[in-house]
Short mmCIF file of C-alpha atoms and ligand atoms in Angstrom, two decimals:
data_model
loop_
_atom_site.label_atom_id
_atom_site.label_comp_id
_atom_site.label_asym_id
_atom_site.label_seq_id
_atom_site.Cartn_x
_atom_site.Cartn_y
_atom_site.Cartn_z
CA MET A 1 7.65 -4.04 -15.53
CA ARG A 2 6.36 -4.86 -12.06
CA LEU A 3 3.53 -2.49 -11.13
CA PHE A 4 1.08 -1.81 -8.36
CA ALA A 5 -1.50 0.91 -7.69
CA ALA A 6 -1.38 2.62 -4.31
CA VAL A 7 -2.24 5.59 -2.15
CA ASN A 8 0.44 7.27 -0.06
CA PRO A 9 -0.04 8.97 3.32
CA PRO A 10 1.41 12.46 3.90
CA PRO A 11 4.71 12.87 5.79
CA GLU A 12 3.26 14.01 9.13
CA VAL A 13 1.01 10.96 9.21
CA VAL A 14 3.95 8.71 8.37
CA ALA A 15 5.99 10.33 11.16
CA GLU A 16 3.21 9.76 13.68
CA LEU A 17 2.87 6.11 12.68
CA ALA A 18 6.65 5.63 12.74
CA ALA A 19 6.70 6.90 16.33
CA ALA A 20 3.96 4.43 17.27
CA VAL A 21 5.81 1.56 15.58
CA ALA A 22 9.24 2.39 17.08
CA PRO A 23 8.70 0.56 20.41
CA LEU A 24 7.91 -2.65 18.53
CA HIS A 25 11.52 -2.82 17.43
CA SER A 26 12.46 -3.90 20.96
CA LEU A 27 10.11 -6.90 21.04
CA PRO A 28 11.60 -10.40 20.88
CA GLY A 29 12.57 -11.39 17.35
CA ALA A 30 12.31 -7.87 15.91
CA ALA A 31 15.73 -8.16 14.27
CA HIS A 32 14.52 -11.20 12.32
CA LEU A 33 11.68 -9.31 10.66
CA ARG A 34 12.05 -7.39 7.40
CA TRP A 35 10.70 -3.95 8.31
CA THR A 36 9.36 -1.73 5.58
CA ALA A 37 10.86 1.78 5.35
CA PRO A 38 8.53 4.60 6.46
CA ASP A 39 9.31 6.64 3.34
CA THR A 40 7.81 3.80 1.27
CA TRP A 41 4.67 3.22 3.34
CA HIS A 42 1.53 2.89 1.23
CA PHE A 43 -1.81 1.15 0.87
CA THR A 44 -1.68 -1.16 -2.13
CA LEU A 45 -5.01 -0.92 -3.97
CA ALA A 46 -4.17 -3.43 -6.67
CA PHE A 47 -1.11 -5.52 -7.41
CA LEU A 48 -0.64 -5.76 -11.17
CA GLY A 49 2.52 -7.86 -11.26
CA GLU A 50 4.49 -7.98 -14.50
CA VAL A 51 2.90 -5.72 -17.09
CA ASP A 52 4.02 -5.32 -20.69
CA GLU A 53 5.12 -1.74 -21.37
CA ALA A 54 2.84 -1.71 -24.41
CA LEU A 55 -0.18 -1.78 -22.07
CA LEU A 56 0.83 1.47 -20.31
CA PRO A 57 -1.20 3.94 -22.41
CA GLU A 58 -4.42 1.95 -21.97
CA LEU A 59 -3.64 1.31 -18.32
CA THR A 60 -3.04 5.01 -17.73
CA GLU A 61 -6.35 5.83 -19.37
CA ARG A 62 -8.24 3.27 -17.25
CA LEU A 63 -6.64 4.31 -13.96
CA ALA A 64 -7.33 7.98 -14.64
CA ARG A 65 -10.97 7.06 -15.12
CA ALA A 66 -11.05 4.96 -11.94
CA ALA A 67 -9.58 7.84 -9.93
CA HIS A 68 -12.06 10.26 -11.44
CA ARG A 69 -15.03 8.17 -10.33
CA HIS A 70 -14.25 8.33 -6.59
CA PRO A 71 -14.11 11.38 -4.32
CA PRO A 72 -11.29 12.36 -1.97
CA HIS A 73 -11.95 10.75 1.39
CA GLU A 74 -10.70 10.71 4.95
CA LEU A 75 -8.83 7.89 6.67
CA ARG A 76 -6.77 7.36 9.79
CA PHE A 77 -4.34 4.58 10.45
CA ALA A 78 -5.75 2.44 13.22
CA ARG A 79 -4.84 -0.72 15.07
CA GLY A 80 -2.31 -3.38 14.29
CA GLY A 81 -3.12 -6.66 12.63
CA ARG A 82 -1.35 -9.60 11.06
CA PHE A 83 -1.67 -12.26 8.44
CA GLY A 84 -0.63 -15.25 10.53
CA ASP A 85 3.01 -14.91 11.47
CA ARG A 86 3.89 -13.72 7.97
CA VAL A 87 2.86 -10.06 7.75
CA LEU A 88 2.41 -7.34 10.38
CA TRP A 89 0.26 -4.41 9.30
CA VAL A 90 -1.66 -1.37 10.45
CA GLY A 91 -5.26 -0.94 9.34
CA ALA A 92 -7.49 2.05 8.64
CA ASP A 93 -10.56 3.76 10.07
CA GLY A 94 -12.76 6.32 8.38
CA GLU A 95 -14.22 6.31 4.88
CA ARG A 96 -12.99 2.82 4.18
CA THR A 97 -15.82 1.96 1.83
CA VAL A 98 -14.70 4.75 -0.53
CA LEU A 99 -11.16 3.40 -0.49
CA ARG A 100 -12.50 -0.11 -1.11
CA ASP A 101 -14.60 1.09 -4.04
CA LEU A 102 -11.59 2.92 -5.46
CA ALA A 103 -9.54 -0.28 -5.08
CA ARG A 104 -12.21 -2.31 -6.88
CA SER A 105 -12.40 0.18 -9.76
CA THR A 106 -8.62 0.29 -9.98
CA ALA A 107 -8.36 -3.50 -10.17
CA ALA A 108 -11.19 -3.70 -12.70
CA GLY A 109 -9.64 -0.96 -14.85
CA ALA A 110 -6.23 -2.62 -14.76
CA ARG A 111 -7.79 -5.95 -15.70
CA ARG A 112 -9.60 -4.37 -18.65
CA ALA A 113 -6.30 -2.88 -19.76
CA GLY A 114 -4.91 -6.41 -19.87
CA ALA A 115 -3.06 -6.68 -16.56
CA ALA A 116 -3.40 -9.99 -14.71
CA VAL A 117 -4.74 -8.59 -11.44
CA ASP A 118 -5.42 -11.25 -8.85
CA SER A 119 -9.15 -11.27 -8.05
CA THR A 120 -9.17 -14.03 -5.41
CA HIS A 121 -9.16 -11.68 -2.45
CA ASP A 122 -11.38 -8.68 -1.99
CA PHE A 123 -9.63 -5.49 -0.94
CA HIS A 124 -8.52 -5.34 2.67
CA ALA A 125 -6.95 -2.01 3.59
CA HIS A 126 -3.63 -2.68 5.30
CA LEU A 127 -0.23 -1.07 5.30
CA THR A 128 2.56 -3.61 5.65
CA LEU A 129 4.95 -2.76 8.47
CA ALA A 130 7.06 -5.92 8.58
CA ARG A 131 7.31 -9.34 7.04
CA ALA A 132 8.67 -12.62 8.31
CA SER A 133 12.04 -13.43 6.79
CA GLY A 134 12.16 -17.20 7.26
CA HIS A 135 13.20 -17.14 10.90
CA PRO A 136 9.95 -17.77 12.86
CA VAL A 137 8.71 -14.83 14.94
CA ARG A 138 5.37 -14.65 16.76
CA LEU A 139 3.64 -11.53 15.43
CA ARG A 140 0.82 -11.44 17.93
CA PRO A 141 2.63 -9.24 20.48
CA TYR A 142 3.47 -6.84 17.66
CA ALA A 143 -0.15 -6.51 16.56
CA GLU A 144 -1.16 -6.13 20.21
CA GLY A 145 1.42 -3.35 20.60
CA LEU A 146 -0.62 -1.32 18.10
CA ALA A 147 -4.05 -2.40 19.41
CA ASP A 148 -4.85 1.08 20.76
CA PHE A 149 -3.22 3.11 18.05
CA VAL A 150 -5.46 5.57 16.21
CA GLY A 151 -3.65 8.12 14.08
CA MET A 152 -4.53 11.61 12.89
CA PRO A 153 -6.94 11.90 9.95
CA TRP A 154 -5.64 12.44 6.43
CA THR A 155 -7.24 12.83 3.06
CA VAL A 156 -6.73 10.29 0.31
CA ASP A 157 -6.83 12.49 -2.77
CA ARG A 158 -4.53 10.84 -5.26
CA LEU A 159 -4.10 7.45 -6.88
CA GLU A 160 -0.60 6.42 -7.96
CA LEU A 161 0.75 3.81 -10.31
CA VAL A 162 4.06 2.60 -8.93
CA ARG A 163 6.84 0.59 -10.49
CA SER A 164 8.66 -1.80 -8.17
CA ARG A 165 12.19 -2.88 -8.96
CA LEU A 166 13.09 -5.88 -6.90
CA PRO A 167 16.62 -6.11 -5.48
CA VAL A 168 19.11 -7.75 -7.80
CA SER A 169 22.20 -7.61 -5.60
CA GLY A 170 21.16 -10.49 -3.34
CA LEU A 171 22.45 -8.50 -0.35
CA PRO A 172 20.44 -9.38 2.74
CA GLY A 173 18.06 -6.62 3.78
CA GLU A 174 18.03 -4.87 0.43
CA ARG A 175 14.54 -3.59 -0.37
CA PRO A 176 12.71 -3.00 -3.64
CA ARG A 177 12.81 0.48 -5.11
CA TYR A 178 9.51 2.13 -5.86
CA GLU A 179 9.06 4.75 -8.56
CA THR A 180 5.76 6.53 -9.27
CA VAL A 181 5.03 6.34 -12.99
CA GLY A 182 1.56 7.91 -12.96
CA ALA A 183 -0.65 9.87 -10.55
CA TRP A 184 -4.25 11.05 -10.71
CA GLU A 185 -6.26 13.23 -8.39
CA LEU A 186 -9.43 11.62 -7.10
CA GLY A 187 -12.75 12.98 -8.24
CA ARG A 188 -11.29 14.84 -11.18
CA SER A 189 -10.31 14.04 -14.70
CA GLY A 190 -6.80 14.56 -15.90
CA VAL A 191 -3.37 13.99 -14.43
CA VAL A 192 -1.81 15.57 -11.38
CA PRO A 193 0.04 18.69 -12.52
CA ASP A 194 3.81 18.92 -12.07
CA GLY A 195 4.72 19.54 -8.45
CA GLY A 196 1.19 18.72 -7.33
P1 ATP B 1 9.38 -7.57 -1.16
O1 ATP B 1 8.63 -8.35 -2.20
O2 ATP B 1 10.86 -7.52 -1.40
O3 ATP B 1 9.02 -7.94 0.22
P2 ATP B 1 7.49 -5.48 -1.65
O4 ATP B 1 6.47 -6.54 -1.35
O5 ATP B 1 7.37 -4.16 -1.00
O6 ATP B 1 8.93 -6.04 -1.32
P3 ATP B 1 6.60 -5.90 -4.29
O7 ATP B 1 6.61 -7.39 -4.10
O8 ATP B 1 7.00 -5.38 -5.62
O9 ATP B 1 7.53 -5.22 -3.23
O10 ATP B 1 5.14 -5.41 -3.93
C1 ATP B 1 4.69 -4.09 -4.15
C2 ATP B 1 3.40 -3.90 -3.37
O11 ATP B 1 2.42 -4.83 -3.84
C3 ATP B 1 3.52 -4.17 -1.87
O12 ATP B 1 2.59 -3.34 -1.20
C4 ATP B 1 3.12 -5.61 -1.73
O13 ATP B 1 2.59 -5.88 -0.46
C5 ATP B 1 2.04 -5.71 -2.79
N1 ATP B 1 1.99 -7.06 -3.34
C6 ATP B 1 3.04 -7.78 -3.79
N2 ATP B 1 2.65 -8.98 -4.26
C7 ATP B 1 1.31 -9.02 -4.09
C8 ATP B 1 0.30 -9.99 -4.38
N3 ATP B 1 0.59 -11.16 -4.95
N4 ATP B 1 -0.97 -9.68 -4.06
C9 ATP B 1 -1.28 -8.52 -3.52
N5 ATP B 1 -0.39 -7.55 -3.22
C10 ATP B 1 0.89 -7.80 -3.50
MG1 MG B 2 6.49 -8.50 -2.25
#
């Protein structure tokens, strides 16, 4: 199964960011971008790729430990950025070093569990807002549109392991489906209780 580890912002923070992103949809070329859906917005801490189901128990154990080693911490979404003209994202302000350390532990734990986590790039906190779809669009005005954005603070208190099912229909615009398969509170041992 295709897996990644992530943290998810709370709904009011997502709503605030969605309102800040909305005007970008009228910039030239916006219809040619693949926009991510606000209800799926997340920071990816580690991308695990295809993982054999047999590794899940060990992986779960390792990720629980990684979550336990780092305290809850405060972030805000802040400022737009881009990877060339491929990816438009929003960054983060606040206790970024804690998030980075959590990301490093998560990647290391997943690697020890046998997942082939890419270690070429160090963690760079970004939430993907849109991706190029093949039709060239200049992303600079989009990033500039979010240059002054600083969102409300929120607390990162939970690490999630998410399964991604890529679209199989081939319909244009169809997006992957995400399903949380494990969640751990930061700074504590044990799993998140039901409903928590
Ligand atoms: P799509 O691939 O259809 O654009 P997606 O990127 O949201 O959708 P996945 O490819 O399953 O779905 O990726 C899940 C998460 O992992 C996303 O946050 C994505 O940015 C991140 N991700 C995917 N591939 C990599 C990679 N090679 N390195 C780092 N992060 C990745
Ligand atoms: Mg992808």
